[in-house]
């Protein structure tokens, strides 16, 4: 068996006329943290949805532990997804359930454990994210950072082999971002699971990832160990990583000549 | 001209595709084994959300409509000295048409829009996607109990509406305008048939319940996952389900009471 | 605790629905089941004209409903209207010389069949015919007669 948990081969996905992902080849090594970086709207979230098989690719294959998940049927997918965890951008806690019930939800569905054991497992995971005391709160009563941590506890409750993080650091203050970063690292080390982080938050992501891909307009423009990518010579990678306003990604939306547009010619 | 035709064709195809999606949603939500892991709690909660919350508006509107019917009916009937037929007029109007239809319209406005908004919000906040990732089919866990609850609640609401409306008519007709209570009730009882009038009303309400909740749930799932998308979907629910209720009412009336 | 209050309110809601339905069934419809379900026997009667009588109209004796009109058709031989009626089984006092007439309840009311019971020993059974009939009074005819009489006198 290969050392990769997920392998994407020639993955193409388009929405209407717009090609979002253009024949991508990506390997996600097992047990490592892989970061997928790229500017907003480059198809990162779509990529996660494809790996979670909530979307079907137009072309190409998605291998998860050797199985091509893009060929599976609906009910087979539901079984397979028990082995995946996903932390959504907004947390996506179920608003009608308390924090405790949210975390217990996958357990109640997929296992027949007695109530006392469910309670212990949920409290262990809640303790790991520091929310053991918040178990009886409703999601509406949590702050953004707290609900994301509760969602993280839910994502890891079944000890999945693969955890996907969709923009985990977006909209977080530095303290929470730091907390989350350490959590992701600790979970990865403690559970030995494969992690995919999709983000445009470079500093936080680079510090914990083992391997990086940089995506732009549906293509891979750079990949490698974090150090190598950070020191890349590629102009597009440099522009993104260093946050330069103008470069290969132009500052201006395509427009006719400025002077003629302002009708300054006659003067 | 040609582009106009083209647009017409595209709209037609969109409508057909929408019907297809709605049908697939209904089939997937309804077929398949009942999952006892969810228990009756989900259905109960939805019945509470859809039924009990709609009760106040149904009762208040019912009483008012009954009172207005009695007042209007009286002013017409008293000219022919036939005000004792007030009970008959009010009850037949309510049982056959007004009860199920008005209750369904109110239900679409109160419960249907709330269902759409709730499901749309769940979609926007990625709760539906999260369910899928946890391995739960949102059609089974979210759509099915809501559909069931709406289908159960609608006939109940319509009958409650009929009852309070008739009581409202009694209040105005008998207590205020002085129609004889005995002839009011006996006229009513002689002209109302159990099978023809009461049961057909129940069947109508049931059919409206299916259509309104189906549209509401479908629009929720089909909404664009943006705040704007939710608001358009909610509007669409109310508009489409009102139109569907009125159109179906005509069809059902033609089948039930039409000349054969 | 919260789920318990939901259970109670949903239970009350369903109960209210049952109450409403029974109210409609008992108080509003007066529990008049469809006629076919009741035990009845068939009688028929021929009229010169039924003018406005419709199926499901009431059949009354002394103002009390004892049955319904089930069908109205025309007898091709005599060219008279034949009215079939379903009479309740427990009505066993309709004599052979009873008179059936079509009457109107009030000026604008609905038309019904009124049966006046005679004094004969013979009792009508299922499938029998009432011989003596009085046809419906037609308002136009009456007015017509009245006008012609009035004209003649002058």
XYZ file of C-alpha atoms in Angstrom:
681
model
C 0.000 0.000 0.000
C 1.265 3.427 -0.825
C 2.196 5.898 1.838
C -0.499 8.270 0.719
C -3.836 8.510 2.426
C -5.468 10.443 -0.397
C -4.376 10.613 -4.025
C -5.958 12.912 -6.565
C -5.270 12.160 -10.209
C -6.206 14.492 -13.058
C -9.005 16.008 -11.000
C -11.132 18.450 -12.965
C -14.198 20.233 -11.707
C -16.151 23.038 -13.277
C -19.265 24.942 -12.418
C -21.139 25.951 -15.528
C -18.590 27.434 -17.902
C -16.071 28.213 -15.172
C -13.319 25.666 -14.596
C -12.611 25.666 -10.863
C -10.088 22.850 -10.635
C -8.006 21.983 -13.658
C -6.522 18.447 -13.740
C -4.908 18.472 -10.309
C -2.524 15.791 -9.086
C -2.166 15.908 -5.319
C -0.820 13.349 -2.850
C -1.703 13.586 0.821
C 0.844 11.550 2.820
C -0.581 9.451 5.618
C -0.111 10.687 9.160
C 1.224 14.077 8.069
C -0.226 17.561 8.025
C -0.603 18.773 4.472
C -1.460 22.387 3.817
C -3.201 23.600 0.709
C -2.715 27.333 0.355
C -4.077 29.742 -2.143
C -5.884 33.034 -2.533
C -9.631 33.287 -2.005
C -11.727 31.750 -4.720
C -9.050 29.430 -6.058
C -11.121 26.334 -5.380
C -9.705 25.210 -2.032
C -13.044 24.578 -0.352
C -14.285 22.880 -3.508
C -11.285 20.579 -3.274
C -12.252 19.539 0.267
C -15.831 18.979 -0.787
C -14.550 16.734 -3.549
C -12.414 14.705 -1.166
C -15.408 14.407 1.160
C -17.319 13.458 -1.989
C -20.077 15.982 -1.434
C -19.330 17.033 -4.986
C -18.517 14.754 -7.878
C -15.572 15.544 -10.150
C -16.056 16.018 -13.891
C -12.911 14.041 -14.613
C -10.167 12.301 -12.727
C -10.164 10.085 -9.690
C -10.026 10.551 -5.939
C -8.433 7.647 -4.128
C -9.011 7.414 -0.391
C -6.972 4.547 1.034
C -7.052 2.886 -2.363
C -10.796 3.284 -3.016
C -11.968 5.588 -5.779
C -14.638 7.482 -3.876
C -15.954 9.342 -6.884
C -17.413 6.044 -8.114
C -19.166 5.060 -4.893
C -22.906 5.073 -4.431
C -24.688 7.332 -2.002
C -25.171 4.840 0.799
C -21.601 3.484 0.464
C -20.365 7.035 0.828
C -22.149 7.493 4.122
C -20.312 4.458 5.466
C -16.976 5.673 4.145
C -17.408 9.137 5.628
C -17.331 7.681 9.129
C -13.577 7.447 8.563
C -13.301 11.147 7.744
C -13.720 14.191 9.925
C -14.225 17.698 8.677
C -14.033 21.016 10.437
C -16.157 23.480 8.539
C -15.354 27.130 8.144
C -18.369 28.175 10.196
C -18.140 25.273 12.621
C -21.520 23.991 11.446
C -22.704 22.917 14.882
C -26.312 21.733 14.835
C -28.174 24.681 16.266
C -30.929 22.596 17.828
C -28.565 20.484 19.924
C -26.414 21.383 22.919
C -22.627 21.239 22.703
C -22.624 17.850 24.408
C -25.230 16.408 22.052
C -23.424 17.857 19.054
C -20.252 16.028 19.973
C -22.152 12.886 20.898
C -24.122 12.942 17.641
C -21.756 10.803 15.508
C -21.333 8.335 18.383
C -25.049 7.867 18.818
C -25.443 7.302 15.103
C -22.593 4.977 14.374
C -22.130 3.060 17.598
C -24.281 1.221 20.102
C -22.243 2.310 23.099
C -23.943 2.574 26.464
C -24.823 6.071 27.606
C -22.117 6.160 30.293
C -19.412 5.390 27.753
C -20.733 7.986 25.319
C -20.601 10.485 28.146
C -17.000 9.638 28.970
C -15.861 9.769 25.352
C -17.571 13.093 24.736
C -16.102 14.590 27.903
C -12.607 13.390 26.926
C -12.855 15.105 23.552
C -14.429 18.222 25.034
C -11.652 18.336 27.604
C -9.095 18.092 24.809
C -10.487 21.254 23.214
C -10.991 22.941 26.576
C -14.774 23.062 26.531
C -15.636 20.445 29.133
C -17.345 23.150 31.153
C -19.416 24.373 28.225
C -21.121 21.083 27.532
C -24.637 22.277 28.330
C -24.488 25.501 26.319
C -26.346 25.841 23.039
C -24.303 26.715 19.933
C -25.873 30.189 19.811
C -24.300 30.940 23.192
C -20.749 30.200 22.037
C -18.249 32.648 20.615
C -16.845 32.002 17.156
C -13.671 30.441 18.465
C -15.476 28.275 20.966
C -17.941 26.927 18.432
C -15.080 26.031 16.125
C -13.397 24.148 18.957
C -16.630 22.348 19.775
C -16.941 21.454 16.105
C -13.390 20.146 16.214
C -14.317 17.898 19.137
C -17.213 16.595 17.059
C -14.980 16.040 14.037
C -12.548 13.868 16.014
C -15.049 11.966 18.157
C -14.947 8.861 15.939
C -11.122 8.976 15.752
C -11.127 9.427 11.971
C -8.198 8.529 9.749
C -8.458 11.790 7.846
C -9.347 15.208 9.200
C -9.994 18.114 6.872
C -9.835 21.676 8.108
C -11.577 24.297 6.015
C -10.051 27.722 6.705
C -9.589 27.024 10.427
C -7.898 30.334 11.182
C -10.176 32.687 9.326
C -11.828 35.336 11.464
C -10.063 34.266 14.662
C -8.217 36.554 17.002
C -4.516 35.707 17.473
C -5.099 33.876 20.745
C -7.713 31.536 19.334
C -5.715 31.048 16.163
C -2.775 30.000 18.294
C -4.942 27.691 20.408
C -6.371 26.071 17.323
C -2.952 25.671 15.726
C -1.646 23.851 18.779
C -4.782 21.708 18.901
C -4.388 20.648 15.296
C -0.760 19.752 15.897
C -1.543 17.870 19.135
C -4.420 15.923 17.563
C -2.198 14.974 14.667
C 0.540 13.725 16.953
C -1.728 11.990 19.453
C -4.029 10.250 17.007
C -1.615 9.783 14.125
C -4.269 10.850 11.686
C -3.793 12.486 8.325
C -4.626 16.184 8.230
C -5.452 18.473 5.352
C -5.554 22.190 6.109
C -6.999 24.475 3.528
C -6.158 28.072 4.263
C -4.942 31.405 3.039
C -3.465 32.180 6.418
C 0.183 31.613 5.660
C 2.003 32.161 8.933
C -0.220 29.896 11.059
C -0.354 27.170 8.464
C 3.305 27.037 7.546
C 4.347 26.624 11.170
C 2.558 23.287 11.603
C 2.431 21.696 8.172
C 4.769 19.004 6.869
C 4.053 19.548 3.212
C 2.504 22.372 1.225
C 0.684 22.912 -2.002
C 0.041 26.378 -3.389
C -2.995 26.670 -5.597
C -3.962 29.444 -7.951
C -6.810 29.516 -10.423
C -7.356 25.800 -10.176
C -3.736 24.798 -10.731
C -0.822 23.902 -8.511
C 1.811 26.613 -8.761
C 4.130 25.373 -6.058
C 4.630 22.406 -3.766
C 7.170 20.979 -1.367
C 8.283 21.229 2.233
C 7.300 24.570 3.832
C 10.862 25.985 3.763
C 11.323 25.152 0.112
C 8.012 26.696 -0.879
C 8.612 29.829 1.194
C 11.898 30.372 -0.638
C 10.469 29.567 -4.042
C 11.560 31.665 -6.993
C 8.224 31.420 -8.732
C 6.812 34.921 -9.069
C 3.220 33.868 -8.436
C 4.142 31.923 -5.307
C 6.188 34.816 -4.016
C 3.419 37.271 -4.634
C 0.950 35.180 -2.673
C 3.236 34.246 0.184
C 4.574 37.750 0.685
C 1.336 39.506 0.069
C 2.484 41.821 -2.717
C -0.389 43.902 -4.071
C 0.643 43.695 -7.713
C 2.404 40.990 -9.636
C 1.358 38.081 -11.817
C -2.037 38.409 -10.173
C -2.806 41.931 -11.347
C -4.211 44.570 -9.028
C -6.496 45.889 -11.776
C -9.447 44.038 -13.133
C -9.034 43.985 -16.931
C -10.098 47.421 -18.222
C -9.521 49.673 -21.236
C -6.742 52.230 -21.128
C -7.107 54.544 -18.150
C -6.546 57.819 -20.030
C -8.952 57.027 -22.846
C -11.506 55.801 -20.326
C -11.464 59.182 -18.589
C -11.747 60.864 -22.015
C -8.666 62.968 -21.467
C -7.496 62.635 -25.071
C -8.994 65.891 -26.399
C -7.475 68.086 -23.731
C -37.697 37.451 -31.360
C -35.490 34.402 -31.509
C -33.717 35.300 -28.317
C -37.111 35.728 -26.686
C -38.093 32.235 -27.766
C -34.781 30.954 -26.530
C -35.320 32.526 -23.151
C -38.794 31.025 -22.989
C -37.335 27.625 -23.768
C -34.667 27.993 -21.117
C -37.238 29.023 -18.517
C -39.293 25.996 -19.458
C -36.298 23.719 -19.043
C -35.449 25.335 -15.702
C -38.979 24.764 -14.478
C -38.859 21.137 -15.601
C -35.494 20.674 -13.902
C -36.897 22.212 -10.718
C -39.804 19.784 -10.742
C -37.327 16.982 -11.267
C -35.178 18.059 -8.327
C -38.251 18.404 -6.125
C -39.398 14.939 -7.112
C -36.010 13.408 -6.407
C -35.918 15.133 -3.031
C -39.334 13.777 -2.104
C -38.464 10.281 -3.266
C -35.167 10.202 -1.400
C -36.677 11.651 1.735
C -39.620 9.284 1.824
C -38.187 6.026 0.520
C -35.779 3.960 2.466
C -35.956 2.292 5.840
C -37.202 4.148 8.864
C -34.249 4.954 11.051
C -35.199 4.289 14.635
C -31.966 5.807 15.905
C -33.576 9.211 15.503
C -36.554 8.174 17.587
C -39.879 9.988 17.667
C -38.240 13.056 19.195
C -37.467 14.652 15.835
C -41.024 14.296 14.588
C -42.413 15.602 17.862
C -40.154 18.628 17.744
C -41.211 19.367 14.176
C -44.884 18.919 15.025
C -44.357 21.425 17.770
C -42.532 23.800 15.456
C -44.937 23.451 12.537
C -48.229 22.763 14.263
C -48.360 24.293 17.699
C -46.677 27.511 16.604
C -49.228 27.943 13.798
C -52.138 27.442 16.153
C -52.482 31.034 17.322
C -52.722 32.551 13.864
C -55.100 29.778 12.768
C -57.421 30.274 15.738
C -57.468 34.068 15.552
C -58.022 34.153 11.785
C -60.611 31.409 12.063
C -62.719 33.289 14.597
C -62.506 36.513 12.585
C -63.404 34.869 9.295
C -66.317 33.043 10.894
C -67.596 36.330 12.317
C -67.300 38.119 8.978
C -69.011 35.281 7.131
C -71.903 35.371 9.576
C -72.255 39.136 9.278
C -72.132 39.168 5.482
C -74.336 36.122 5.150
C -76.893 37.599 7.500
C -77.215 40.887 5.620
C -77.901 38.993 2.391
C -80.135 36.274 3.815
C -82.258 38.590 5.957
C -83.561 40.256 2.797
C -85.246 36.996 1.836
C -86.252 36.247 5.367
C -83.988 33.221 5.201
C -81.613 34.115 8.009
C -82.211 30.728 9.596
C -80.170 29.280 6.718
C -77.152 31.172 8.061
C -75.711 28.096 9.745
C -76.000 26.113 6.561
C -74.356 28.798 4.480
C -71.497 29.419 6.870
C -70.742 25.773 7.544
C -70.812 24.668 3.915
C -68.631 27.579 2.825
C -66.136 26.769 5.541
C -66.060 23.015 5.321
C -65.867 22.777 1.569
C -63.656 25.694 0.619
C -62.674 28.393 2.996
C -61.467 26.229 5.867
C -58.881 24.112 4.078
C -57.816 26.877 1.690
C -57.382 29.720 4.166
C -55.787 27.417 6.710
C -53.357 26.216 4.024
C -52.514 29.765 2.978
C -51.882 30.764 6.595
C -49.897 27.577 7.095
C -47.745 28.395 4.067
C -47.105 31.874 5.417
C -46.384 30.820 8.969
C -44.921 27.321 8.929
C -43.849 26.952 5.297
C -41.720 30.055 5.278
C -40.220 29.143 8.646
C -39.321 25.679 7.357
C -37.654 27.106 4.276
C -35.736 29.681 6.270
C -34.628 27.101 8.828
C -33.393 24.601 6.250
C -31.827 27.365 4.170
C -29.982 28.579 7.250
C -28.803 25.054 7.993
C -27.469 24.908 4.467
C -25.767 28.303 4.705
C -24.086 27.452 7.991
C -22.893 24.160 6.474
C -24.914 22.082 8.929
C -26.297 19.983 6.097
C -22.814 19.424 4.712
C -21.607 18.549 8.208
C -24.383 15.977 8.507
C -23.326 14.410 5.252
C -19.731 14.272 6.451
C -20.785 12.637 9.704
C -22.549 10.036 7.636
C -26.164 11.118 8.053
C -28.420 11.644 5.089
C -29.894 15.124 5.639
C -32.853 14.169 3.499
C -33.729 11.493 6.008
C -32.907 13.408 9.139
C -33.970 16.910 8.153
C -36.449 16.581 5.306
C -38.385 13.511 6.366
C -39.580 14.556 9.851
C -40.495 17.995 8.549
C -42.511 16.596 5.672
C -44.285 14.201 7.992
C -44.988 16.877 10.567
C -46.450 19.213 7.961
C -48.645 16.491 6.516
C -49.951 15.580 9.968
C -50.372 19.136 11.211
C -52.211 20.591 8.220
C -55.471 18.581 8.502
C -55.525 19.216 12.244
C -55.085 22.940 11.751
C -57.785 23.021 9.089
C -60.285 21.278 11.354
C -59.435 23.584 14.234
C -59.912 26.498 11.854
C -63.342 25.180 10.810
C -64.408 24.667 14.379
C -63.448 28.083 15.690
C -64.837 29.754 12.570
C -68.221 28.104 13.046
C -68.134 29.054 16.717
C -67.281 32.612 15.665
C -70.246 32.574 13.322
C -72.449 31.336 16.143
C -71.169 34.183 18.279
C -72.108 36.822 15.717
C -75.162 35.168 14.194
C -76.876 33.818 17.265
C -75.693 35.935 20.145
C -75.516 39.278 18.402
C -77.805 39.256 15.340
C -80.406 37.099 17.026
C -80.735 34.183 14.644
C -82.563 31.387 16.438
C -79.954 28.980 17.805
C -82.156 25.942 17.211
C -82.784 26.624 13.548
C -79.153 27.682 13.082
C -77.878 24.289 14.218
C -80.632 22.138 12.746
C -80.387 23.776 9.320
C -76.653 23.205 9.476
C -76.986 19.601 10.498
C -79.541 18.861 7.817
C -77.485 20.230 4.973
C -73.978 19.136 5.993
C -73.091 15.613 4.960
C -70.366 13.787 6.832
C -68.809 12.108 3.815
C -69.408 14.767 1.229
C -68.520 17.843 3.205
C -66.538 17.068 6.343
C -64.388 14.265 4.963
C -63.743 15.962 1.640
C -62.525 18.956 3.622
C -60.152 16.702 5.536
C -58.883 15.200 2.284
C -58.337 18.658 0.854
C -56.428 19.767 3.933
C -54.279 16.652 3.753
C -53.452 17.291 0.090
C -52.605 20.923 0.830
C -50.396 19.820 3.717
C -48.403 17.578 1.394
C -47.973 20.278 -1.227
C -47.111 23.158 1.090
C -44.524 21.267 3.153
C -43.059 19.677 0.078
C -42.533 23.069 -1.540
C -41.212 24.544 1.705
C -38.711 21.774 2.351
C -37.625 21.679 -1.275
C -37.066 25.434 -1.443
C -35.011 25.223 1.735
C -32.736 22.554 0.297
C -32.594 24.282 -3.066
C -31.782 27.736 -1.665
C -28.574 29.515 -2.570
C -26.462 29.311 0.574
C -26.401 33.063 1.112
C -28.603 35.394 3.184
C -30.034 36.682 -0.076
C -30.702 33.156 -1.249
C -32.630 32.346 1.913
C -34.836 35.377 1.567
C -35.689 34.619 -2.072
C -36.338 30.990 -1.209
C -38.690 32.020 1.599
C -40.593 34.318 -0.713
C -40.788 31.596 -3.319
C -42.187 29.165 -0.778
C -45.052 31.467 0.113
C -45.822 32.401 -3.498
C -45.545 28.934 -4.989
C -47.390 27.156 -2.245
C -50.225 29.698 -2.273
C -50.614 29.295 -6.018
C -50.365 25.529 -5.747
C -53.009 25.459 -3.016
C -55.464 27.533 -5.041
C -54.887 25.546 -8.216
C -55.224 22.243 -6.406
C -58.334 23.479 -4.674
C -59.990 24.065 -8.014
C -58.983 20.613 -9.222
C -60.137 18.870 -6.064
C -63.404 20.798 -6.000
C -64.044 19.829 -9.589
C -63.401 16.173 -8.749
C -65.338 16.141 -5.475
C -68.319 18.379 -6.102
C -68.227 18.866 -9.828
C -70.985 17.743 -12.161
C -70.452 14.163 -13.055
C -37.651 18.884 30.822
C -37.861 20.869 27.615
C -38.644 17.791 25.561
C -41.404 16.930 28.019
C -43.150 20.239 27.495
C -42.893 19.663 23.742
C -44.472 16.265 24.149
C -47.307 17.741 26.178
C -48.000 20.573 23.774
C -47.914 18.275 20.741
C -50.233 15.884 22.528
C -52.610 18.728 23.293
C -52.370 19.847 19.678
C -53.376 16.449 18.334
C -56.124 16.203 20.934
C -57.429 19.574 19.792
C -57.508 18.251 16.246
C -59.573 15.279 17.369
C -61.913 17.551 19.310
C -62.344 19.780 16.262
C -63.054 16.857 13.986
C -65.584 15.331 16.381
C -67.226 18.740 16.740
C -67.596 18.943 12.979
C -68.822 15.375 12.733
C -71.304 15.468 15.579
C -72.440 19.034 15.979
C -72.117 20.380 12.446
C -72.967 17.439 10.218
C -75.408 15.996 12.751
C -73.859 12.649 11.983
C -75.882 12.131 8.823
C -74.012 9.307 7.221
C -74.333 8.682 3.530
C -77.758 7.174 2.893
C -76.552 4.042 1.200
C -75.046 2.873 4.435
C -78.341 2.937 6.297
C -80.793 0.049 6.115
C -83.402 1.070 3.601
C -85.905 -0.330 1.160
C -86.851 1.047 -2.235
C -90.152 2.628 -3.227
C -91.001 4.399 -6.433
C -93.677 6.795 -7.553
C -94.654 8.339 -10.863
C -95.328 12.026 -11.261
C -96.494 14.116 -14.183
C -93.708 16.519 -13.413
C -91.022 16.675 -10.740
C -90.041 20.279 -11.516
C -86.953 20.962 -9.443
C -86.897 17.825 -7.325
C -83.335 16.487 -7.218
C -81.704 13.245 -6.113
C -80.906 13.305 -2.370
C -84.006 15.370 -1.693
C -85.823 14.381 1.500
C -88.813 12.122 1.780
C -91.041 13.157 4.670
C -94.060 11.941 6.533
C -95.736 14.650 8.582
C -92.613 16.752 8.289
C -90.275 14.041 9.583
C -87.543 12.781 7.255
C -87.922 9.062 6.625
C -85.792 8.685 3.515
C -84.172 10.213 0.468
C -84.728 10.381 -3.242
C -82.128 8.147 -4.866
C -82.874 8.508 -8.557
C -85.140 10.347 -10.949
C -85.655 9.082 -14.462
C -88.360 9.062 -17.076
C -90.626 6.140 -17.892
C -90.486 5.811 -21.685
C -93.983 4.278 -21.955
C -96.056 6.731 -19.982
C -93.591 9.611 -20.402
C -93.916 10.395 -16.723
C -91.177 11.008 -14.197
C -90.286 8.038 -11.989
C -88.856 8.915 -8.595
C -86.999 6.182 -6.729
C -86.774 6.629 -2.992
C -84.832 4.885 -0.274
C -87.005 4.620 2.840
C -85.666 3.698 6.275
C -86.254 0.045 7.198
C -87.976 0.911 10.438
C -90.710 2.820 8.590
C -93.232 -0.016 8.177
C -96.483 1.949 8.214
C -96.721 3.219 4.637
C -100.015 1.888 3.387
C -100.751 0.992 -0.225
C -103.114 3.936 -0.578
C -100.561 6.504 0.592
C -100.352 9.677 -1.439
C -96.966 11.032 -2.530
C -96.731 14.685 -3.414
C -93.908 17.047 -4.244
C -93.823 20.101 -2.043
C -91.588 23.050 -1.410
C -90.210 24.025 1.980
C -91.013 27.731 2.130
C -91.123 29.984 -0.896
C -87.438 29.651 -1.744
C -86.776 26.402 0.058
C -85.827 23.069 -1.415
C -88.326 20.594 -2.801
C -89.133 17.353 -1.052
C -91.448 14.380 -1.367
C -94.228 14.333 1.182
C -96.111 11.107 1.809
C -99.571 11.167 3.351
C -100.358 7.771 4.906
C -103.772 6.313 4.122
C -106.009 3.835 5.946
C -105.522 0.650 3.919
C -104.546 -2.649 5.522
C -101.853 -3.341 2.940
C -98.384 -2.144 3.766
C -95.927 -1.143 1.041
C -92.857 -3.363 0.721
C -89.514 -2.940 -1.019
C -89.893 -2.419 -4.796
C -93.562 -1.344 -4.538
C -94.975 1.703 -6.225
C -97.024 4.470 -4.698
C -100.025 4.834 -6.997
C -101.517 8.101 -5.835
C -99.373 11.073 -6.589
C -99.677 14.811 -6.797
C -97.194 16.514 -9.022
C -95.212 19.564 -8.162
C -96.949 22.871 -8.440
C -95.220 24.949 -11.029
C -95.290 28.603 -10.196
C -95.290 29.694 -13.828
C -98.334 27.511 -14.615
C -100.199 28.884 -11.616
C -99.489 32.445 -12.608
C -100.441 31.612 -16.194
C -103.793 30.181 -15.072
C -104.449 33.080 -12.815
C -103.751 35.575 -15.582
C -106.004 33.756 -18.101
C -108.856 33.492 -15.573
C -108.448 37.113 -14.725
C -108.553 37.981 -18.438
C -111.691 35.860 -19.021
C -113.671 37.595 -16.305
C -113.182 40.974 -17.841
